[in-house]
Short mmCIF file of C-alpha atoms in Angstrom, two decimals:
data_model
loop_
_atom_site.label_atom_id
_atom_site.label_comp_id
_atom_site.label_asym_id
_atom_site.label_seq_id
_atom_site.Cartn_x
_atom_site.Cartn_y
_atom_site.Cartn_z
CA MET Q 1 138.36 118.52 133.50
CA LEU Q 2 135.11 117.06 134.81
CA PRO Q 3 134.87 113.31 135.70
CA LEU Q 4 132.81 112.46 132.63
CA GLU Q 5 135.32 114.28 130.41
CA HIS Q 6 138.11 112.20 132.00
CA LYS Q 7 136.15 109.03 131.11
CA LEU Q 8 135.66 110.22 127.56
CA TRP Q 9 139.33 111.10 127.17
CA ALA Q 10 140.41 107.67 128.47
CA SER Q 11 137.99 105.98 126.08
CA LEU Q 12 139.23 107.95 123.06
CA GLN Q 13 142.83 107.08 123.88
CA LYS Q 14 141.87 103.40 123.47
CA LEU Q 15 139.66 103.82 120.41
CA LEU Q 16 141.57 106.35 118.32
CA PRO Q 17 145.15 106.55 117.09
CA ASP Q 18 147.45 108.89 118.98
CA THR Q 19 147.16 111.52 116.25
CA SER Q 20 146.33 115.20 116.40
CA GLY Q 21 143.85 116.89 114.09
CA LEU Q 22 141.51 113.94 113.54
CA ARG Q 23 138.25 114.90 111.80
CA ILE Q 24 135.38 113.56 113.89
CA GLY Q 25 131.70 113.71 113.07
CA VAL Q 26 129.47 113.87 116.13
CA ALA Q 27 126.08 112.22 115.64
CA CYS Q 28 123.69 114.53 117.45
CA SER Q 29 119.92 114.17 117.69
CA GLY Q 30 119.57 117.06 120.12
CA GLY Q 31 118.82 114.69 123.02
CA PRO Q 32 120.80 114.83 126.27
CA ASP Q 33 123.20 111.95 125.46
CA SER Q 34 124.38 113.37 122.14
CA VAL Q 35 124.50 116.98 123.39
CA VAL Q 36 126.69 115.88 126.31
CA LEU Q 37 128.95 113.97 123.89
CA LEU Q 38 129.40 117.11 121.79
CA SER Q 39 130.02 119.31 124.84
CA ALA Q 40 132.56 116.90 126.35
CA LEU Q 41 134.37 116.49 123.02
CA LEU Q 42 134.66 120.27 122.72
CA ALA Q 43 136.10 120.37 126.25
CA ILE Q 44 138.89 117.88 125.47
CA THR Q 45 139.50 118.91 121.86
CA PRO Q 46 142.50 121.14 122.78
CA LEU Q 47 144.34 118.01 123.94
CA ARG Q 48 144.35 116.54 120.42
CA SER Q 49 143.17 119.41 118.21
CA TYR Q 50 140.18 117.39 117.01
CA ARG Q 51 138.20 118.95 114.20
CA LEU Q 52 134.54 118.37 114.95
CA ARG Q 53 131.46 118.44 112.73
CA VAL Q 54 127.93 117.81 114.02
CA LEU Q 55 125.81 115.39 111.99
CA HIS Q 56 122.04 115.64 112.45
CA VAL Q 57 119.26 113.64 110.78
CA ASN Q 58 115.79 115.18 110.70
CA HIS Q 59 113.62 112.10 110.15
CA GLY Q 60 110.47 114.18 109.73
CA LEU Q 61 108.51 111.78 111.93
CA ARG Q 62 107.16 114.29 114.47
CA PRO Q 63 105.87 117.87 114.36
CA GLU Q 64 108.71 118.87 116.71
CA SER Q 65 111.43 117.67 114.30
CA ASP Q 66 111.96 121.05 112.62
CA ARG Q 67 112.04 122.92 115.96
CA GLU Q 68 114.63 120.46 117.26
CA GLN Q 69 116.73 121.06 114.14
CA ASP Q 70 116.49 124.83 114.69
CA MET Q 71 117.58 124.41 118.33
CA LEU Q 72 120.58 122.39 117.25
CA GLN Q 73 121.53 124.94 114.60
CA THR Q 74 121.43 127.73 117.19
CA MET Q 75 123.54 125.68 119.61
CA CYS Q 76 126.16 124.86 116.97
CA GLN Q 77 126.39 128.52 115.99
CA GLN Q 78 126.97 129.50 119.61
CA TRP Q 79 129.59 126.76 120.07
CA ARG Q 80 131.14 127.49 116.65
CA VAL Q 81 130.84 123.94 115.38
CA PRO Q 82 129.93 123.25 111.73
CA LEU Q 83 126.67 121.37 111.26
CA SER Q 84 125.53 119.01 108.49
CA VAL Q 85 121.80 118.20 108.34
CA LYS Q 86 120.03 115.44 106.43
CA LYS Q 87 116.26 115.93 106.16
CA LEU Q 88 114.33 112.80 105.26
CA GLN Q 89 110.90 112.01 103.90
CA PRO Q 90 109.45 109.20 106.03
CA PRO Q 91 107.80 106.23 104.30
CA SER Q 92 104.02 106.16 104.02
CA GLY Q 93 103.60 103.06 106.21
CA LEU Q 94 104.61 103.02 109.86
CA LYS Q 95 105.61 99.35 109.97
CA GLY Q 96 109.31 98.94 110.70
CA ILE Q 97 109.75 102.70 111.13
CA GLU Q 98 112.51 102.29 113.75
CA ALA Q 99 114.56 100.09 111.42
CA TRP Q 100 114.07 102.57 108.57
CA ALA Q 101 115.19 105.50 110.74
CA ARG Q 102 118.26 103.66 111.96
CA GLU Q 103 119.32 102.60 108.46
CA ALA Q 104 118.82 106.13 107.17
CA ARG Q 105 120.95 107.61 109.96
CA TYR Q 106 123.87 105.28 109.43
CA ALA Q 107 123.71 105.72 105.67
CA PHE Q 108 124.05 109.48 106.20
CA PHE Q 109 126.95 108.99 108.60
CA GLN Q 110 128.78 106.81 106.11
CA GLU Q 111 128.13 109.30 103.32
CA SER Q 112 129.61 112.02 105.52
CA VAL Q 113 132.76 110.00 106.14
CA ALA Q 114 133.35 109.81 102.39
CA ALA Q 115 132.15 113.29 101.38
CA ASP Q 116 133.28 115.73 104.09
CA PRO Q 117 135.61 113.78 104.56
CA LEU Q 118 135.72 112.55 108.15
CA ASP Q 119 138.07 110.11 109.88
CA TYR Q 120 135.46 108.89 112.36
CA VAL Q 121 131.86 109.34 113.44
CA ALA Q 122 131.10 109.20 117.17
CA THR Q 123 127.71 108.22 118.57
CA ALA Q 124 126.50 108.68 122.14
CA HIS Q 125 125.53 105.10 123.05
CA THR Q 126 125.87 104.69 126.81
CA GLN Q 127 126.32 101.88 129.30
CA ASP Q 128 122.53 101.86 129.71
CA ASP Q 129 122.07 101.37 125.97
CA GLN Q 130 124.49 98.46 126.18
CA ALA Q 131 122.53 96.83 129.00
CA GLU Q 132 119.24 97.29 127.12
CA THR Q 133 120.76 95.76 123.99
CA VAL Q 134 122.03 92.67 125.82
CA LEU Q 135 118.60 92.08 127.35
CA PHE Q 136 116.88 92.69 124.03
CA HIS Q 137 119.08 90.15 122.25
CA THR Q 138 118.71 87.65 125.10
CA MET Q 139 114.92 87.71 124.86
CA ARG Q 140 115.10 87.27 121.09
CA GLY Q 141 117.16 84.12 121.51
CA SER Q 142 120.26 85.55 119.85
CA ALA Q 143 123.50 83.62 119.66
CA ARG Q 144 126.64 84.64 121.55
CA ARG Q 145 127.20 87.51 119.15
CA GLY Q 146 123.98 89.06 120.46
CA LEU Q 147 125.30 88.95 124.02
CA ALA Q 148 128.34 90.90 122.85
CA GLY Q 149 126.03 93.88 122.53
CA ILE Q 150 127.10 97.15 120.92
CA PRO Q 151 130.74 97.13 119.73
CA PRO Q 152 132.83 100.21 120.62
CA VAL Q 153 134.17 100.34 117.04
CA ARG Q 154 132.42 99.31 113.84
CA ASP Q 155 133.79 99.18 110.30
CA ASN Q 156 136.88 101.16 111.37
CA TRP Q 157 135.04 104.52 111.20
CA LEU Q 158 132.19 104.40 113.73
CA ILE Q 159 133.14 104.81 117.41
CA ARG Q 160 131.09 104.75 120.62
CA PRO Q 161 133.24 106.35 123.34
CA PHE Q 162 130.42 106.61 125.92
CA LEU Q 163 129.85 102.87 126.46
CA HIS Q 164 131.46 103.09 129.92
CA CYS Q 165 129.36 106.10 130.94
CA SER Q 166 125.98 105.66 132.58
CA ARG Q 167 122.88 107.71 131.84
CA ARG Q 168 123.01 109.02 135.41
CA GLU Q 169 126.46 110.46 134.71
CA ILE Q 170 125.09 112.01 131.53
CA ASP Q 171 122.21 113.62 133.45
CA ALA Q 172 124.57 114.94 136.13
CA TYR Q 173 126.83 116.49 133.48
CA THR Q 174 123.82 118.07 131.76
CA GLN Q 175 122.68 119.71 134.99
CA GLU Q 176 126.16 120.84 135.98
CA LYS Q 177 126.79 122.58 132.66
CA LYS Q 178 123.15 123.62 132.17
CA LEU Q 179 123.10 122.24 128.65
CA PRO Q 180 120.10 122.68 126.35
CA TYR Q 181 118.54 119.54 124.91
CA VAL Q 182 115.30 118.16 123.51
CA THR Q 183 113.30 115.13 124.62
CA ASP Q 184 111.82 112.72 122.11
CA PRO Q 185 108.37 111.71 123.44
CA SER Q 186 108.55 108.42 121.50
CA ASN Q 187 111.25 107.30 123.95
CA ALA Q 188 108.50 106.86 126.54
CA ASP Q 189 106.17 104.91 124.25
CA LEU Q 190 105.85 101.44 125.79
CA ARG Q 191 104.64 99.96 122.51
CA PHE Q 192 108.32 99.69 121.57
CA THR Q 193 110.17 96.74 123.09
CA ARG Q 194 113.31 98.70 123.86
CA ASN Q 195 111.31 101.28 125.80
CA LYS Q 196 109.68 98.52 127.85
CA ILE Q 197 113.14 97.22 128.69
CA ARG Q 198 114.30 100.72 129.64
CA HIS Q 199 111.34 101.87 131.69
CA VAL Q 200 109.90 98.62 133.04
CA LEU Q 201 112.29 95.64 132.98
CA LEU Q 202 115.60 97.24 133.99
CA PRO Q 203 114.11 99.24 136.91
CA PHE Q 204 112.42 96.03 138.10
CA LEU Q 205 115.71 94.10 137.93
CA GLU Q 206 117.52 96.89 139.78
CA GLN Q 207 114.94 96.99 142.54
CA GLU Q 208 114.36 93.26 142.97
CA PHE Q 209 117.78 91.75 142.15
CA SER Q 210 120.77 94.06 141.84
CA PRO Q 211 121.25 97.86 141.76
CA GLN Q 212 124.30 97.20 139.58
CA VAL Q 213 122.48 95.17 136.92
CA ARG Q 214 123.22 97.69 134.13
CA ARG Q 215 126.93 97.64 134.87
CA HIS Q 216 126.92 93.84 135.09
CA LEU Q 217 125.17 93.48 131.72
CA ALA Q 218 127.60 95.91 130.11
CA SER Q 219 130.51 93.95 131.63
CA LEU Q 220 129.03 90.73 130.25
CA ALA Q 221 128.90 92.31 126.80
CA GLU Q 222 132.54 93.37 126.98
CA THR Q 223 133.76 89.95 128.15
CA THR Q 224 131.65 88.14 125.55
CA ARG Q 225 132.93 90.42 122.79
CA GLU Q 226 136.55 89.63 123.68
CA GLU Q 227 135.79 85.91 123.61
CA GLU Q 228 133.86 86.33 120.36
CA ASP Q 229 136.85 87.99 118.71
CA TRP Q 230 139.05 85.07 119.76
CA LEU Q 231 136.56 82.43 118.59
CA GLU Q 232 136.02 84.23 115.30
CA GLY Q 233 139.76 84.17 114.69
CA LEU Q 234 139.85 80.42 115.33
CA ALA Q 235 136.88 79.92 113.01
CA THR Q 236 138.54 81.94 110.26
CA ASN Q 237 141.63 79.73 110.41
CA ALA Q 238 139.48 76.59 110.48
CA ARG Q 239 137.44 77.80 107.51
CA ALA Q 240 140.57 77.80 105.37
CA ARG Q 241 140.94 74.07 106.13
CA THR Q 242 137.27 73.35 105.40
CA ILE Q 243 136.29 75.37 102.32
CA GLY Q 244 137.58 74.13 98.98
CA ARG Q 245 138.67 76.17 95.97
CA ASP Q 246 135.22 75.61 94.47
CA ASN Q 247 133.72 77.33 97.56
CA SER Q 248 132.09 74.12 98.78
CA VAL Q 249 132.32 72.82 102.36
CA SER Q 250 134.07 69.51 102.95
CA LEU Q 251 131.98 67.69 105.55
CA PRO Q 252 134.78 65.29 106.61
CA ALA Q 253 137.02 68.32 107.19
CA LEU Q 254 134.24 70.11 109.05
CA ASP Q 255 133.73 67.08 111.32
CA LYS Q 256 137.39 67.28 112.36
CA GLU Q 257 136.92 70.79 113.77
CA PRO Q 258 135.73 71.38 117.35
CA VAL Q 259 131.97 71.35 117.72
CA ALA Q 260 132.05 74.94 119.05
CA LEU Q 261 133.56 76.15 115.75
CA ARG Q 262 131.45 74.30 113.19
CA LEU Q 263 128.45 76.62 113.24
CA ARG Q 264 130.77 79.63 113.09
CA ILE Q 265 132.57 78.19 110.06
CA LEU Q 266 129.25 77.71 108.28
CA ARG Q 267 128.14 81.23 109.21
CA GLN Q 268 131.34 82.83 107.94
CA TRP Q 269 131.07 80.83 104.72
CA ILE Q 270 127.47 81.86 104.10
CA GLU Q 271 127.79 85.50 105.15
CA GLU Q 272 130.42 86.09 102.46
CA HIS Q 273 127.70 85.52 99.85
CA VAL Q 274 124.30 85.99 101.52
CA HIS Q 275 122.87 88.94 103.49
CA ASP Q 276 120.35 88.81 106.33
CA VAL Q 277 121.24 85.28 107.44
CA LYS Q 278 119.29 84.41 110.59
CA THR Q 279 120.06 81.94 113.37
CA VAL Q 280 117.34 79.58 112.11
CA HIS Q 281 119.16 79.34 108.76
CA LEU Q 282 122.40 78.42 110.51
CA PHE Q 283 120.75 75.74 112.63
CA ARG Q 284 119.26 74.18 109.49
CA LEU Q 285 122.67 74.29 107.80
CA ARG Q 286 124.17 72.49 110.77
CA ASP Q 287 121.41 69.86 110.61
CA LEU Q 288 122.03 69.44 106.87
CA SER Q 289 125.77 68.98 107.44
CA GLU Q 290 125.09 66.36 110.13
CA GLY Q 291 122.57 64.47 108.01
CA LYS Q 292 119.65 65.25 110.31
CA ILE Q 293 117.70 66.75 107.43
CA ARG Q 294 117.84 66.18 103.69
CA GLY Q 295 117.29 68.23 100.60
CA ARG Q 296 118.22 71.88 100.68
CA VAL Q 297 118.27 74.87 103.00
CA GLU Q 298 116.65 77.97 101.52
CA LEU Q 299 118.46 81.25 102.24
CA PRO Q 300 117.62 84.92 101.62
CA GLY Q 301 118.38 86.45 98.24
CA ARG Q 302 117.36 83.39 96.17
CA GLN Q 303 120.27 81.41 97.57
CA ALA Q 304 120.21 77.82 98.80
CA VAL Q 305 122.62 75.21 100.14
CA VAL Q 306 122.40 71.59 98.98
CA ARG Q 307 124.29 68.53 100.12
CA ARG Q 308 126.08 66.55 97.42
CA GLY Q 309 127.78 63.49 98.87
CA THR Q 310 130.29 64.78 101.38
CA ARG Q 311 130.11 68.45 100.41
CA LEU Q 312 127.80 71.43 100.95
CA ILE Q 313 127.29 73.53 97.85
CA LEU Q 314 125.90 77.07 97.67
CA GLN Q 315 123.55 77.61 94.72
CA THR Q 316 121.54 80.47 93.29
CA ARG Q 317 117.91 79.48 92.86
CA ARG Q 318 116.36 80.08 89.51
CA PRO Q 319 113.57 82.67 89.36
CA PRO Q 320 110.14 81.20 88.69
CA ILE Q 321 109.42 80.66 85.01
CA MET Q 322 105.92 81.78 84.10
CA GLU Q 323 104.70 79.28 81.53
CA ARG Q 324 102.20 80.34 78.87
CA ASP Q 325 98.71 78.98 79.38
CA TYR Q 326 97.87 75.85 77.39
CA ALA Q 327 94.86 73.57 76.99
CA TYR Q 328 94.58 70.49 74.74
CA VAL Q 329 91.65 68.18 74.05
CA LEU Q 330 92.46 64.64 75.13
CA GLN Q 331 92.10 61.97 72.45
CA ALA Q 332 92.51 58.18 72.70
CA GLY Q 333 95.92 56.94 71.59
CA GLN Q 334 97.42 60.44 71.75
CA SER Q 335 100.87 61.52 72.96
CA ARG Q 336 101.83 65.12 73.59
CA ARG Q 337 104.64 67.24 75.10
CA LEU Q 338 103.41 69.73 77.73
CA ALA Q 339 105.23 72.97 78.57
CA SER Q 340 108.53 71.34 77.64
CA ARG Q 341 108.51 69.55 81.01
CA TRP Q 342 106.06 66.65 80.73
CA ASP Q 343 105.18 63.90 78.27
CA LEU Q 344 101.51 62.91 78.22
CA SER Q 345 99.99 59.81 76.68
CA VAL Q 346 96.37 58.59 76.54
CA SER Q 347 95.66 54.93 75.87
CA SER Q 348 92.92 53.61 73.63
CA ALA Q 349 89.76 52.39 75.37
CA ILE Q 350 90.53 49.27 77.40
CA GLU Q 351 87.92 46.68 78.34
CA TRP Q 352 87.65 46.61 82.12
CA HIS Q 353 86.93 43.44 84.07
CA GLY Q 354 89.25 44.02 87.00
CA ASP Q 355 88.46 44.56 90.64
CA LEU Q 356 88.53 47.98 92.26
CA ASN Q 357 91.90 47.38 93.91
CA ALA Q 358 93.45 46.96 90.47
CA ALA Q 359 92.10 50.39 89.53
CA ARG Q 360 94.38 52.06 92.09
CA CYS Q 361 97.56 52.67 90.10
CA THR Q 362 100.77 52.18 92.04
CA ASP Q 363 102.50 54.70 89.75
CA ARG Q 364 101.47 58.18 90.95
CA TRP Q 365 102.00 59.55 87.43
CA SER Q 366 99.43 57.16 85.95
CA ALA Q 367 95.62 57.09 86.44
CA LEU Q 368 92.58 55.20 85.10
CA PHE Q 369 89.33 56.92 84.13
CA ASP Q 370 85.90 55.47 83.33
CA CYS Q 371 85.29 56.10 79.62
CA ASP Q 372 81.55 56.56 80.08
CA LEU Q 373 82.01 59.07 82.92
CA SER Q 374 84.87 61.09 81.51
CA GLY Q 375 82.62 62.94 79.06
CA THR Q 376 82.93 63.56 75.35
CA GLU Q 377 86.28 64.39 73.82
CA GLU Q 378 85.35 68.07 73.71
CA THR Q 379 84.97 68.21 77.51
CA CYS Q 380 88.07 66.16 78.44
CA ILE Q 381 91.20 68.32 78.34
CA VAL Q 382 94.66 68.69 79.83
CA ARG Q 383 95.76 72.21 80.73
CA ASN Q 384 98.12 74.06 83.03
CA ALA Q 385 97.13 74.75 86.63
CA ARG Q 386 95.75 78.23 87.19
CA VAL Q 387 94.98 80.51 90.10
CA GLY Q 388 91.76 79.50 91.82
CA ASP Q 389 91.73 75.87 90.62
CA ARG Q 390 90.00 73.45 93.00
CA ILE Q 391 89.65 69.69 93.10
CA ARG Q 392 87.42 67.23 95.01
CA PRO Q 393 90.05 64.78 96.33
CA PHE Q 394 89.08 61.12 96.27
CA GLY Q 395 88.04 59.95 99.73
CA MET Q 396 87.50 63.45 101.07
CA ARG Q 397 84.52 65.77 101.40
CA GLY Q 398 84.47 69.16 99.77
CA HIS Q 399 86.97 70.86 97.51
CA ARG Q 400 90.59 71.76 97.97
CA LYS Q 401 92.74 74.39 96.29
CA VAL Q 402 95.26 72.91 93.86
CA GLN Q 403 97.72 75.55 95.08
CA ASP Q 404 97.44 74.15 98.62
CA ALA Q 405 98.18 70.67 97.30
CA PHE Q 406 101.33 72.03 95.60
CA VAL Q 407 102.44 73.69 98.84
CA ASP Q 408 101.89 70.55 100.94
CA ALA Q 409 103.69 68.39 98.38
CA LYS Q 410 106.55 70.92 98.15
CA VAL Q 411 106.21 71.23 94.38
CA PRO Q 412 108.93 73.74 93.40
CA GLN Q 413 107.63 77.20 92.59
CA VAL Q 414 109.38 77.12 89.24
CA LEU Q 415 107.17 74.19 88.11
CA ARG Q 416 103.74 75.31 89.30
CA SER Q 417 102.67 77.74 86.59
CA GLY Q 418 102.95 75.10 83.86
CA PHE Q 419 101.94 72.06 85.90
CA PRO Q 420 99.37 69.91 84.05
CA VAL Q 421 95.91 69.08 85.38
CA VAL Q 422 93.32 66.84 83.73
CA GLU Q 423 89.87 68.39 83.49
CA MET Q 424 86.69 66.42 82.69
CA ASN Q 425 83.28 68.05 82.19
CA GLY Q 426 84.62 71.30 83.68
CA GLU Q 427 85.94 69.65 86.85
CA ILE Q 428 89.54 68.82 87.68
CA ALA Q 429 89.81 65.05 87.82
CA TRP Q 430 93.53 64.66 88.43
CA VAL Q 431 96.63 66.55 89.46
CA PRO Q 432 99.27 64.11 88.16
CA GLY Q 433 101.59 62.83 90.81
CA TYR Q 434 99.64 64.29 93.71
CA VAL Q 435 95.82 64.30 93.86
CA ARG Q 436 93.19 62.07 92.23
CA GLY Q 437 89.79 63.71 92.07
CA GLN Q 438 86.34 62.08 92.25
CA ARG Q 439 85.46 62.65 88.60
CA ALA Q 440 85.31 59.56 86.33
CA LEU Q 441 86.28 57.08 89.02
CA VAL Q 442 86.45 53.40 88.10
CA THR Q 443 83.62 51.44 89.78
CA VAL Q 444 82.12 47.95 89.63
CA ALA Q 445 79.88 49.22 86.81
CA THR Q 446 82.80 50.40 84.67
CA ARG Q 447 83.02 48.71 81.23
CA GLN Q 448 85.90 50.58 79.60
CA VAL Q 449 88.78 52.74 80.89
CA TYR Q 450 91.37 55.14 79.60
CA ARG Q 451 94.85 55.14 81.09
CA ILE Q 452 96.46 58.57 81.17
CA GLN Q 453 100.20 58.70 81.81
CA VAL Q 454 102.13 61.91 82.55
CA ASN Q 455 105.89 61.53 82.74
CA PRO Q 456 108.04 64.39 84.10
CA LEU Q 457 110.99 65.01 81.82
CA PRO Q 458 114.49 65.05 83.32
CA VAL Q 459 115.19 68.43 84.94
CA ASP Q 460 117.72 69.74 87.43
CA GLU Q 461 117.35 67.53 90.51
CA GLU Q 462 117.27 70.62 92.71
CA LEU Q 463 113.78 71.36 91.35
CA TRP Q 464 112.22 68.21 92.82
#
């Protein structure tokens, strides 16, 4: 048995149960790493009577993809190993193509576990891949979990028995056994961050700092993963003391836990219900729990966390409600309900003898307009805000999009489509609650005014 085969055998003894006849799928791209994995597994198979099946994904991304599939089919026939192939149709856009390819591969592997069926799927990730991953996560600012790198086992069916083998050992084995393989030219494309790490950063670190940097990074990942497993266990126990039966977080109970566990508790709580949670979400959750920020923390999948007294509550945000367009002529002494969310009232004409300071209403939902400048009744209307609306804000030059005013004021999306605006002579004069325009301003020459009042009706407080 060759040295690399000894390493593989020792790794499998740790990763797999001591059982003969296990059905193992071997993820094989046709590259040197995966071909060596298949060859070495075949060499040690008599020790445990493993039943192997090669799994290959033809992503269809390069002209060589079909030739590489043919090469692999020929090799499997010669080695008498069954082969399953998944041929994919790549998406039209190239953005995020690496993520798409990776997701498609693992989906196929998981399908194979259920359909063939297989006990495990083995991939050929090496010690070098581990080192690259740790550096990649470090530069992205990942938490400790990122430093743990690639786990040797995932979801109890995916194994990576080559994580203690270097790429140099792989190359030496390939030459010794004269194995056929293909080379993916995209692996040399420095536009991809991982390739820059592989071909530029790691060689620089080896030359300038330590020839053993790859092994050291892989060792760091292993140590961090062991510590992560321990901390995750502590956090799981602490979560049971912190999360109530209503699935809310007790902040007093959370404060009693060690600082190092609090963020983990929040992450475990959220990840049970929300996918694609990022570190920035967790930091905002921590700030919300500590009272450093107020309001709510928006999460992926239309989820949000709000603070109610001494508890954090997970909520599902309502989808935006598209209100029907409306437009009503404004008349003195009129009251009207708008889009079931606002009450509007217009006063009768009021004689005006006040100073200009008195014309600045302290209530942001109330505004005064010069009767003579507001136009005839036919040109003075209240309607819902629409795409492209602009207003000339009082005290500013030029126009501004009403949509931008909503964004800056954090008007909830669910309210915007039906939000009322007051239009006079074809120009928006007021966005109630937020922006007073320059139309129909009260001046020293004003003789009569209208007071327009728009009162928001009670709604869920999470909307405001």
